[in-house]
CSV table of C-alpha atoms and ligand atoms in Angstrom, one decimal:
chain,number,residue,atom,x,y,z
A,1,LEU,CA,6.0,6.7,-29.1
A,2,THR,CA,2.6,5.7,-27.8
A,3,ILE,CA,0.1,8.5,-27.7
A,4,TRP,CA,-3.1,8.9,-25.7
A,5,HIS,CA,-5.6,11.7,-25.9
A,6,ALA,CA,-7.6,12.5,-22.7
A,7,ASP,CA,-10.8,14.5,-22.7
A,8,LEU,CA,-9.8,15.7,-19.2
A,9,ALA,CA,-6.7,15.2,-17.1
A,10,TRP,CA,-5.4,16.3,-13.8
A,11,LEU,CA,-2.1,18.2,-14.3
A,12,GLY,CA,-2.2,20.0,-10.9
A,13,GLU,CA,-5.5,21.4,-12.2
A,14,VAL,CA,-8.1,19.9,-14.5
A,15,ARG,CA,-7.1,20.5,-18.1
A,16,GLU,CA,-9.0,19.6,-21.4
A,17,ARG,CA,-7.9,17.8,-24.5
A,18,VAL,CA,-4.6,16.5,-23.0
A,19,LEU,CA,-2.1,14.6,-25.2
A,20,LEU,CA,0.1,12.1,-23.3
A,21,GLU,CA,3.1,10.8,-25.3
A,22,ALA,CA,5.1,8.0,-23.8
A,23,ASP,CA,8.5,6.9,-25.0
A,24,GLY,CA,9.1,3.5,-23.5
A,25,ASP,CA,7.9,3.5,-19.8
A,26,ARG,CA,8.2,7.3,-19.4
A,27,LEU,CA,6.2,10.3,-20.5
A,28,ALA,CA,8.0,12.2,-23.2
A,29,ARG,CA,5.5,15.1,-23.5
A,30,VAL,CA,2.3,16.2,-21.9
A,31,THR,CA,0.3,19.0,-23.7
A,32,SER,CA,-3.2,20.3,-23.1
A,33,ASP,CA,-5.8,22.1,-25.3
A,34,VAL,CA,-4.8,20.2,-28.4
A,35,GLU,CA,-6.7,18.0,-30.8
A,36,ALA,CA,-6.1,14.2,-31.1
A,37,PRO,CA,-3.6,13.3,-33.8
A,38,PRO,CA,-4.3,10.3,-36.0
A,39,GLY,CA,-3.5,7.1,-34.2
A,40,ALA,CA,-3.9,8.5,-30.6
A,41,ARG,CA,-5.8,6.2,-28.2
A,42,ARG,CA,-8.7,8.1,-26.7
A,43,LEU,CA,-9.3,8.1,-23.0
A,44,SER,CA,-12.7,9.5,-22.1
A,45,GLY,CA,-13.6,10.8,-18.7
A,46,LEU,CA,-10.9,12.1,-16.3
A,47,VAL,CA,-7.3,10.9,-16.4
A,48,LEU,CA,-5.4,10.9,-13.1
A,49,PRO,CA,-1.8,9.9,-12.3
A,50,GLY,CA,-1.8,6.2,-11.3
A,51,LEU,CA,-3.0,5.5,-7.8
A,52,VAL,CA,-0.3,4.3,-5.4
A,53,ASN,CA,-1.1,1.7,-2.7
A,54,VAL,CA,1.8,2.3,-0.3
A,55,HIS,CA,1.0,-0.5,2.2
A,56,SER,CA,-0.1,-4.0,1.2
A,57,HIS,CA,0.0,-7.5,2.6
A,58,ALA,CA,-1.2,-9.3,-0.4
A,59,PHE,CA,-1.8,-12.7,1.2
A,60,GLN,CA,-4.2,-11.2,3.8
A,61,ARG,CA,-6.8,-10.8,0.9
A,62,ALA,CA,-7.8,-14.4,1.8
A,63,LEU,CA,-9.2,-13.1,5.1
A,64,ARG,CA,-11.7,-10.6,3.6
A,65,GLY,CA,-15.2,-11.2,4.8
A,66,ARG,CA,-14.2,-14.4,6.7
A,67,SER,CA,-12.4,-12.5,9.4
A,68,GLN,CA,-15.5,-10.4,10.2
A,69,PRO,CA,-17.3,-11.2,13.4
A,70,ALA,CA,-20.3,-13.3,12.3
A,71,GLN,CA,-22.5,-12.3,15.3
A,72,ALA,CA,-23.1,-9.0,17.0
A,73,ARG,CA,-22.2,-10.7,20.3
A,74,GLU,CA,-18.8,-11.9,19.0
A,75,GLN,CA,-16.0,-9.9,20.5
A,76,GLY,CA,-12.7,-9.3,18.8
A,77,ASP,CA,-9.9,-6.8,18.3
A,78,PHE,CA,-6.6,-6.4,16.5
A,79,TRP,CA,-5.0,-9.2,18.4
A,80,SER,CA,-7.7,-11.8,17.8
A,81,TRP,CA,-7.6,-10.8,14.1
A,82,ARG,CA,-3.8,-11.3,14.2
A,83,GLY,CA,-4.4,-14.9,15.4
A,84,LEU,CA,-6.5,-15.6,12.3
A,85,MET,CA,-3.8,-14.0,10.1
A,86,TYR,CA,-1.1,-16.0,11.7
A,87,ARG,CA,-3.0,-19.2,11.0
A,88,LEU,CA,-3.3,-18.3,7.3
A,89,ALA,CA,0.4,-17.2,7.2
A,90,ALA,CA,1.4,-20.7,8.5
A,91,THR,CA,-0.2,-22.4,5.5
A,92,LEU,CA,1.1,-20.6,2.4
A,93,ASP,CA,3.7,-22.3,0.1
A,94,PRO,CA,5.3,-20.3,-2.7
A,95,ASP,CA,2.8,-21.6,-5.4
A,96,LEU,CA,-0.2,-20.6,-3.4
A,97,LEU,CA,1.4,-17.3,-2.4
A,98,PHE,CA,1.9,-16.6,-6.1
A,99,GLU,CA,-1.7,-17.3,-7.0
A,100,LEU,CA,-3.1,-15.3,-4.1
A,101,ALA,CA,-0.8,-12.3,-4.7
A,102,ARG,CA,-1.2,-12.3,-8.5
A,103,ALA,CA,-5.0,-12.3,-8.2
A,104,THR,CA,-4.9,-9.7,-5.5
A,105,TYR,CA,-2.7,-7.5,-7.7
A,106,VAL,CA,-5.1,-7.9,-10.6
A,107,GLU,CA,-7.8,-6.6,-8.3
A,108,MET,CA,-5.6,-3.7,-7.5
A,109,ALA,CA,-4.9,-2.9,-11.2
A,110,LEU,CA,-8.6,-3.0,-11.9
A,111,ALA,CA,-9.1,-0.5,-9.1
A,112,GLY,CA,-6.6,2.0,-10.7
A,113,ILE,CA,-3.6,1.1,-8.6
A,114,THR,CA,-0.4,1.3,-10.7
A,115,THR,CA,2.2,0.8,-7.9
A,116,VAL,CA,2.0,-1.3,-4.8
A,117,GLY,CA,4.3,-1.3,-1.7
A,118,GLU,CA,4.3,-4.9,-0.5
A,119,PHE,CA,5.4,-5.0,3.1
A,120,HIS,CA,6.9,-8.5,3.0
A,121,TYR,CA,7.6,-10.7,6.0
A,122,LEU,CA,6.6,-14.3,4.9
A,123,HIS,CA,10.3,-15.3,4.3
A,124,GLY,CA,10.9,-18.8,5.3
A,125,ARG,CA,9.1,-22.1,5.1
A,126,PRO,CA,6.0,-22.6,7.3
A,127,ASP,CA,8.3,-24.4,9.8
A,128,GLY,CA,10.7,-21.4,9.9
A,129,GLU,CA,13.5,-23.0,8.0
A,130,PRO,CA,14.8,-20.9,5.0
A,131,TYR,CA,14.1,-22.0,1.5
A,132,ALA,CA,17.1,-23.1,-0.6
A,133,ASP,CA,16.8,-19.6,-2.1
A,134,PRO,CA,16.3,-17.5,1.0
A,135,ASN,CA,14.5,-14.9,-1.2
A,136,ARG,CA,12.1,-17.4,-2.7
A,137,THR,CA,9.0,-15.7,-1.4
A,138,GLY,CA,10.2,-12.2,-2.2
A,139,ARG,CA,10.9,-13.2,-5.8
A,140,THR,CA,7.5,-14.9,-5.9
A,141,ILE,CA,5.8,-11.7,-4.8
A,142,ALA,CA,7.7,-9.7,-7.4
A,143,ALA,CA,6.8,-12.2,-10.1
A,144,ALA,CA,3.1,-12.0,-9.1
A,145,ALA,CA,3.2,-8.2,-9.5
A,146,GLU,CA,4.8,-8.6,-12.9
A,147,ALA,CA,2.2,-11.1,-14.0
A,148,ALA,CA,-0.5,-8.6,-13.0
A,149,GLY,CA,1.3,-5.8,-14.8
A,150,LEU,CA,1.8,-3.8,-11.5
A,151,ARG,CA,4.8,-1.8,-10.5
A,152,ILE,CA,6.1,-2.9,-7.1
A,153,THR,CA,8.4,-1.9,-4.3
A,154,LEU,CA,9.1,-4.9,-2.2
A,155,LEU,CA,9.6,-3.6,1.3
A,156,ASP,CA,11.5,-6.5,2.8
A,157,ALA,CA,10.8,-6.5,6.6
A,158,CYS,CA,13.4,-7.2,9.2
A,159,TYR,CA,11.6,-9.3,11.9
A,160,LEU,CA,13.8,-10.6,14.8
A,161,ARG,CA,11.8,-11.1,18.0
A,162,GLY,CA,8.3,-11.7,19.4
A,163,GLY,CA,8.0,-8.5,21.5
A,164,LEU,CA,9.7,-5.6,23.3
A,165,ASP,CA,10.5,-7.9,26.2
A,166,GLY,CA,12.9,-9.7,23.9
A,167,ARG,CA,10.9,-13.0,23.7
A,168,PRO,CA,11.9,-15.1,20.7
A,169,LEU,CA,9.8,-15.8,17.7
A,170,GLU,CA,7.3,-18.6,18.0
A,171,GLY,CA,4.7,-20.4,15.9
A,172,ALA,CA,3.8,-18.6,12.7
A,173,GLN,CA,6.3,-15.9,13.4
A,174,LEU,CA,9.2,-18.3,12.9
A,175,ARG,CA,9.0,-17.9,9.1
A,176,PHE,CA,9.0,-14.1,9.4
A,177,GLY,CA,12.4,-14.0,11.0
A,178,ASP,CA,16.1,-13.5,10.1
A,179,ARG,CA,18.8,-14.5,12.5
A,180,SER,CA,20.0,-10.9,12.8
A,181,ALA,CA,20.0,-7.5,11.0
A,182,ALA,CA,23.2,-8.5,9.3
A,183,ALA,CA,21.6,-11.7,8.1
A,184,TRP,CA,18.6,-9.7,6.9
A,185,ALA,CA,20.9,-7.3,5.0
A,186,GLU,CA,22.9,-10.2,3.4
A,187,ARG,CA,19.6,-11.8,2.2
A,188,VAL,CA,18.1,-8.6,0.9
A,189,GLU,CA,21.3,-7.6,-0.8
A,190,ALA,CA,20.9,-10.7,-3.1
A,191,LEU,CA,17.6,-9.3,-4.5
A,192,ASP,CA,18.0,-7.3,-7.7
A,193,GLY,CA,15.3,-4.9,-8.8
A,194,GLY,CA,14.1,-4.4,-12.4
A,195,PRO,CA,12.4,-1.7,-14.5
A,196,ALA,CA,9.2,-2.1,-12.5
A,197,PHE,CA,10.6,-3.7,-9.3
A,198,ARG,CA,12.4,-1.9,-6.5
A,199,VAL,CA,13.7,-3.2,-3.3
A,200,GLY,CA,13.1,-1.2,-0.1
A,201,ALA,CA,13.7,-1.9,3.6
A,202,ALA,CA,11.3,-2.3,6.4
A,203,ILE,CA,11.5,-2.5,10.2
A,204,HIS,CA,8.5,-4.6,11.0
A,205,SER,CA,7.8,-2.6,14.1
A,206,VAL,CA,9.6,-1.6,17.3
A,207,ARG,CA,8.1,-4.7,18.8
A,208,ALA,CA,9.9,-7.0,16.4
A,209,VAL,CA,13.3,-5.3,16.0
A,210,ASP,CA,15.7,-4.2,18.8
A,211,GLU,CA,17.3,-0.7,18.6
A,212,PRO,CA,20.8,-1.6,17.3
A,213,SER,CA,19.1,-3.7,14.6
A,214,MET,CA,16.8,-0.8,13.7
A,215,ALA,CA,19.8,1.4,13.3
A,216,ALA,CA,21.5,-1.2,11.0
A,217,VAL,CA,18.4,-1.5,8.8
A,218,ALA,CA,18.1,2.3,8.6
A,219,GLY,CA,21.8,2.5,7.7
A,220,TRP,CA,21.4,-0.1,5.0
A,221,ALA,CA,18.5,1.9,3.5
A,222,ALA,CA,20.4,5.2,3.8
A,223,ASP,CA,23.4,3.9,2.0
A,224,ARG,CA,21.3,2.8,-0.9
A,225,GLY,CA,18.8,5.7,-1.0
A,226,ALA,CA,16.1,3.1,-0.5
A,227,PRO,CA,12.7,3.7,1.1
A,228,LEU,CA,12.4,2.6,4.7
A,229,HIS,CA,8.9,1.6,6.1
A,230,VAL,CA,7.8,0.7,9.6
A,231,HIS,CA,4.6,-0.1,11.4
A,232,LEU,CA,4.2,2.6,14.1
A,233,SER,CA,1.8,2.7,17.1
A,234,GLU,CA,-1.1,0.9,15.5
A,235,GLN,CA,-2.1,-0.3,18.9
A,236,PRO,CA,-1.8,1.3,22.4
A,237,ALA,CA,-0.1,-1.9,23.7
A,238,GLU,CA,2.9,-1.1,21.5
A,239,ASN,CA,3.3,2.3,23.2
A,240,ARG,CA,2.9,0.8,26.7
A,241,ASP,CA,5.5,-1.9,26.0
A,242,SER,CA,7.9,0.5,24.4
A,243,LEU,CA,7.7,3.0,27.3
A,244,ALA,CA,8.1,0.1,29.8
A,245,ALA,CA,11.1,-1.4,28.0
A,246,THR,CA,13.0,1.7,26.9
A,247,GLY,CA,11.4,4.8,28.4
A,248,LEU,CA,10.6,6.1,24.9
A,249,THR,CA,7.6,6.1,22.7
A,250,PRO,CA,7.9,4.0,19.5
A,251,ALA,CA,8.4,7.2,17.5
A,252,ALA,CA,11.1,8.5,19.8
A,253,LEU,CA,12.8,5.1,19.8
A,254,LEU,CA,12.9,5.0,16.0
A,255,HIS,CA,14.3,8.6,16.0
A,256,ARG,CA,17.0,7.6,18.5
A,257,ALA,CA,17.9,4.7,16.2
A,258,GLY,CA,18.2,7.1,13.2
A,259,ALA,CA,15.2,5.6,11.5
A,260,LEU,CA,13.1,8.7,10.9
A,261,GLY,CA,13.5,11.1,7.9
A,262,PRO,CA,12.2,11.9,4.5
A,263,ARG,CA,12.9,8.5,3.0
A,264,THR,CA,11.0,6.9,5.9
A,265,THR,CA,7.3,6.1,5.9
A,266,ALA,CA,5.6,5.3,9.2
A,267,VAL,CA,2.5,3.1,8.7
A,268,HIS,CA,-0.6,3.9,10.7
A,269,ALA,CA,0.8,6.3,13.4
A,270,THR,CA,-2.6,6.0,15.1
A,271,HIS,CA,-1.7,6.2,18.8
A,272,LEU,CA,0.8,9.0,19.0
A,273,GLU,CA,1.9,10.5,22.3
A,274,ALA,CA,2.8,14.1,23.1
A,275,GLY,CA,5.8,15.1,21.0
A,276,ASP,CA,5.5,12.3,18.5
A,277,VAL,CA,3.6,14.4,15.9
A,278,GLU,CA,6.3,17.1,16.1
A,279,LEU,CA,9.1,14.5,15.8
A,280,LEU,CA,7.6,12.9,12.7
A,281,GLY,CA,6.8,16.3,11.1
A,282,ALA,CA,10.2,17.9,11.9
A,283,THR,CA,12.0,14.9,10.3
A,284,ALA,CA,9.7,15.1,7.3
A,285,THR,CA,8.9,11.4,7.9
A,286,GLY,CA,6.0,10.3,5.7
A,287,VAL,CA,2.8,8.7,7.2
A,288,CYS,CA,0.8,6.0,5.5
A,289,LEU,CA,-2.7,5.8,6.7
A,290,CYS,CA,-4.8,2.7,6.1
A,291,PRO,CA,-8.2,3.8,7.2
A,292,THR,CA,-10.3,0.9,6.0
A,293,THR,CA,-8.0,-1.5,7.8
A,294,GLU,CA,-7.8,0.7,10.9
A,295,ARG,CA,-11.5,0.9,11.3
A,296,ASP,CA,-11.9,-2.8,10.5
A,297,LEU,CA,-9.5,-3.8,13.3
A,298,ALA,CA,-10.9,-1.2,15.7
A,299,ASP,CA,-7.5,0.5,15.9
A,300,GLY,CA,-8.6,4.1,16.3
A,301,VAL,CA,-8.2,7.3,14.3
A,302,GLY,CA,-4.7,8.8,14.1
A,303,PRO,CA,-4.0,12.6,14.1
A,304,ALA,CA,-3.7,12.9,10.3
A,305,ALA,CA,-4.5,16.6,10.1
A,306,ALA,CA,-1.9,17.4,12.8
A,307,LEU,CA,0.7,15.3,11.1
A,308,ALA,CA,0.1,17.0,7.8
A,309,ARG,CA,0.4,20.4,9.5
A,310,ALA,CA,3.6,19.4,11.2
A,311,GLY,CA,5.3,18.5,7.9
A,312,SER,CA,4.6,14.8,7.3
A,313,PRO,CA,3.5,14.0,3.7
A,314,LEU,CA,0.5,11.7,3.9
A,315,CYS,CA,-0.2,8.6,1.7
A,316,ALA,CA,-2.5,5.6,1.9
A,317,GLY,CA,-2.6,1.8,1.7
A,318,SER,CA,-5.0,-1.0,1.6
A,319,ASP,CA,-3.0,-3.0,4.2
A,320,SER,CA,-5.2,-6.0,5.1
A,321,GLN,CA,-7.2,-5.7,1.9
A,322,ALA,CA,-10.5,-5.4,3.9
A,323,VAL,CA,-11.4,-3.5,0.7
A,324,ILE,CA,-9.1,-2.4,-2.2
A,325,ASP,CA,-10.2,1.1,-3.1
A,326,LEU,CA,-7.8,4.0,-2.9
A,327,PHE,CA,-10.6,6.5,-3.3
A,328,GLU,CA,-12.2,5.1,-0.1
A,329,GLU,CA,-8.8,5.3,1.7
A,330,ALA,CA,-8.1,8.9,0.7
A,331,ARG,CA,-11.5,10.3,1.6
A,332,ALA,CA,-11.5,8.4,4.9
A,333,ILE,CA,-8.3,10.4,5.8
A,334,GLU,CA,-10.6,13.5,5.9
A,335,LEU,CA,-13.9,11.9,7.0
A,336,ASP,CA,-12.4,10.1,10.0
A,337,GLN,CA,-11.0,13.4,11.2
A,338,ARG,CA,-14.5,14.9,10.9
A,339,LEU,CA,-15.9,12.1,13.1
A,340,VAL,CA,-13.5,12.7,15.9
A,341,SER,CA,-13.3,16.5,15.7
A,342,GLY,CA,-16.9,17.5,15.0
A,343,ARG,CA,-15.6,19.7,12.2
A,344,ARG,CA,-15.2,19.5,8.4
A,345,GLY,CA,-12.4,20.6,6.1
A,346,HIS,CA,-9.1,19.3,7.5
A,347,HIS,CA,-7.6,18.3,4.2
A,348,SER,CA,-8.2,19.9,0.8
A,349,PRO,CA,-9.5,17.6,-2.0
A,350,GLU,CA,-6.3,18.3,-3.9
A,351,ALA,CA,-4.2,17.2,-0.8
A,352,LEU,CA,-6.2,13.9,-0.7
A,353,LEU,CA,-5.6,13.4,-4.4
A,354,LYS,CA,-1.9,14.0,-3.9
A,355,ALA,CA,-1.8,11.5,-1.0
A,356,MET,CA,-3.2,8.8,-3.3
A,357,THR,CA,-0.8,9.5,-6.2
A,358,GLU,CA,2.4,11.7,-5.9
A,359,SER,CA,3.1,11.3,-2.2
A,360,GLY,CA,2.6,7.5,-2.5
A,361,ALA,CA,5.1,7.3,-5.4
A,362,VAL,CA,7.7,9.3,-3.4
A,363,ALA,CA,7.2,6.9,-0.4
A,364,LEU,CA,7.9,3.9,-2.7
A,365,GLY,CA,10.8,5.5,-4.5
A,366,TRP,CA,9.4,6.1,-8.0
A,367,ASP,CA,9.4,9.1,-10.3
A,368,ALA,CA,5.6,8.9,-10.7
A,369,GLY,CA,2.4,10.4,-9.5
A,370,ARG,CA,2.5,13.5,-11.7
A,371,LEU,CA,1.6,13.7,-15.4
A,372,GLU,CA,4.6,15.5,-16.8
A,373,ALA,CA,7.5,14.9,-19.1
A,374,GLY,CA,10.2,12.6,-17.6
A,375,MET,CA,7.8,10.9,-15.1
A,376,LEU,CA,6.8,7.3,-15.5
A,377,ALA,CA,3.9,6.8,-17.8
A,378,ASP,CA,1.5,5.5,-15.1
A,379,PHE,CA,-2.1,6.9,-15.3
A,380,VAL,CA,-5.7,5.9,-15.0
A,381,ALA,CA,-9.0,7.0,-16.6
A,382,LEU,CA,-12.2,7.4,-14.7
A,383,ASP,CA,-15.7,7.1,-16.2
A,384,LEU,CA,-17.6,10.3,-15.6
A,385,THR,CA,-20.8,9.3,-17.4
A,386,GLY,CA,-22.0,6.8,-14.9
A,387,ILE,CA,-24.8,7.4,-12.4
A,388,ARG,CA,-22.5,7.7,-9.4
A,389,LEU,CA,-20.6,10.8,-10.6
A,390,ALA,CA,-23.4,12.4,-12.5
A,391,GLY,CA,-23.8,16.1,-11.8
A,392,TRP,CA,-20.1,17.2,-11.8
A,393,SER,CA,-18.8,20.4,-13.3
A,394,ARG,CA,-15.3,21.4,-14.2
A,395,GLU,CA,-15.1,23.6,-11.1
A,396,ASP,CA,-16.0,20.8,-8.6
A,397,LEU,CA,-14.7,17.8,-10.5
A,398,VAL,CA,-11.9,17.0,-8.0
A,399,ARG,CA,-14.3,17.2,-5.1
A,400,HIS,CA,-16.7,14.9,-6.9
A,401,VAL,CA,-14.0,12.4,-7.6
A,402,VAL,CA,-12.3,12.4,-4.3
A,403,PHE,CA,-15.5,12.2,-2.2
A,404,ALA,CA,-17.7,10.0,-4.5
A,405,ALA,CA,-15.7,7.9,-7.0
A,406,THR,CA,-14.9,4.3,-6.3
A,407,ALA,CA,-12.6,1.7,-7.7
A,408,ALA,CA,-15.4,0.6,-9.9
A,409,ASP,CA,-15.3,3.9,-11.9
A,410,VAL,CA,-11.8,3.1,-13.2
A,411,THR,CA,-12.0,2.1,-16.9
A,412,ASP,CA,-8.4,2.2,-18.1
A,413,VAL,CA,-5.0,1.8,-16.5
A,414,VAL,CA,-1.6,2.4,-18.1
A,415,ILE,CA,1.5,1.3,-16.2
A,416,GLY,CA,4.9,2.1,-17.6
A,417,GLY,CA,3.4,3.0,-21.0
A,418,ARG,CA,1.5,-0.4,-21.2
A,419,GLU,CA,-2.2,-0.7,-21.2
A,420,VAL,CA,-2.9,-3.1,-18.3
A,421,VAL,CA,-6.6,-2.4,-18.0
A,422,ALA,CA,-8.8,-1.3,-21.0
A,423,GLY,CA,-12.5,-0.9,-20.8
A,424,ARG,CA,-12.6,-2.3,-17.3
A,425,ARG,CA,-11.0,-5.5,-18.3
A,426,HIS,CA,-7.5,-6.7,-17.3
A,427,ALA,CA,-5.2,-7.4,-20.3
A,428,ARG,CA,-3.7,-10.6,-19.1
A,429,PRO,CA,-5.1,-13.1,-16.6
A,430,PRO,CA,-8.7,-13.7,-17.7
A,431,GLU,CA,-11.3,-14.8,-15.1
A,432,ALA,CA,-9.5,-12.8,-12.4
A,433,GLY,CA,-12.3,-13.1,-9.9
A,434,ALA,CA,-12.5,-16.9,-10.5
A,435,ALA,CA,-8.7,-17.3,-10.1
A,436,LEU,CA,-8.8,-15.3,-6.8
A,437,HIS,CA,-11.8,-17.3,-5.5
A,438,GLU,CA,-10.0,-20.5,-6.3
A,439,ALA,CA,-6.7,-19.4,-4.7
A,440,ILE,CA,-8.4,-18.3,-1.5
A,441,GLY,CA,-10.3,-21.6,-1.4
A,442,ARG,CA,-7.0,-23.5,-1.5
A,443,ALA,CA,-5.4,-21.3,1.1
A,444,LEU,CA,-8.2,-21.8,3.6
A,445,ALA,CA,-8.4,-25.5,2.9
A,446,ALA,CA,-4.7,-26.1,3.7
A,447,PRO,CA,-3.9,-27.6,7.1
A,448,GLY,CA,-4.2,-24.8,9.7
A,449,GLY,CA,-5.8,-22.5,7.2
A,450,ARG,CA,-9.4,-22.7,8.6
A,451,ALA,CA,-9.4,-19.1,9.4
A,452,SER,CA,-13.1,-19.2,10.3
A,453,GLU,CA,-12.6,-21.5,13.2
A,454,GLY,CA,-12.4,-19.3,16.3
B,1,ZN,ZN1,0.7,-3.7,7.8
């Protein structure tokens, strides 16, 4: 048994003097209002269930800052950003992908993220040919998470075509693709998970996968009880193309393919049409919002409050890694609704806390996100003595934390009963910032990787 004693912990409500006992990677017992026994490790501040980053593309961390328009007169949108991202995607070999992903995952761990959902589509070689092991990059990503101490669900994405008009993959997209949904399934079947590694399915989007193939991927996930994720209506152009090609909105098309339901997470769900909210809610399809990416790419603000009311559990992701801060993502779910509605109070602070913990864990297929016996021993401690959170009281602590805490307030991170971050320092790779800086430098120096050139 490993034992921690927290001054304060969130157990559905804020409790004092909480004893957390882990047996292996799970919590064996959680009790409050007790004194610390000898040998218990003290966690000061507030302990929360580990934060869950449901939607990540680790390699896109290399675009942070550099992809921002340098001048006020520079124009740009999602599609021009995608051009930069494709240029980067065309350069990464497995070694560089490992360094970039590992360092990005260290940044996540330091930010209190205990589990990441990596939406993975960089499958083949830059020229599109498969590696000798067709899962080389997926295994590389899983190894990077392990090296950073992070729990991971690898959401392996089926990606078959360049658009709803059926055009073939080209350029950087070639390495994303599988020959067919059956070839995708055969490849993914060869990936084994581990104690901190799960394999899930993804349909890249209705743009990239035809309806019968969507149904096949959804069936594969259903047979295995695996999570199924899909990018949904991030841009209005996807809706226009879907309506033109099929007469259905992307959400309705996914529904007809049997791809919606409680194990499915729709990522973004920004530009929903009439009926889509009800469809997602009635099927209990989860929705992962990525507000810092959505605002960065000028995507728009999705109907988060209406989705929650309709029955869709909400969760959050750092997606493009514009920043890595789940507190910022979670409060933006509420604050963005305020901007577009002229009204406050769409989501309770407790609902936002649940989005960044428990609902995220469910979306990625893990028994985590709640501090109780039997759940995975994933939790984080927040410093409450710093200048930023000064002035809190027991009664308003959750509001304080949800609306003002940042990744920098995380002091300790325990994942599967192991201390991955202690006293704001990561246990394993030292010089994490330097390692990431170096990996990004190499990614951008590679041929075709000059993301700052137009
Ligand atoms: Zn994404």
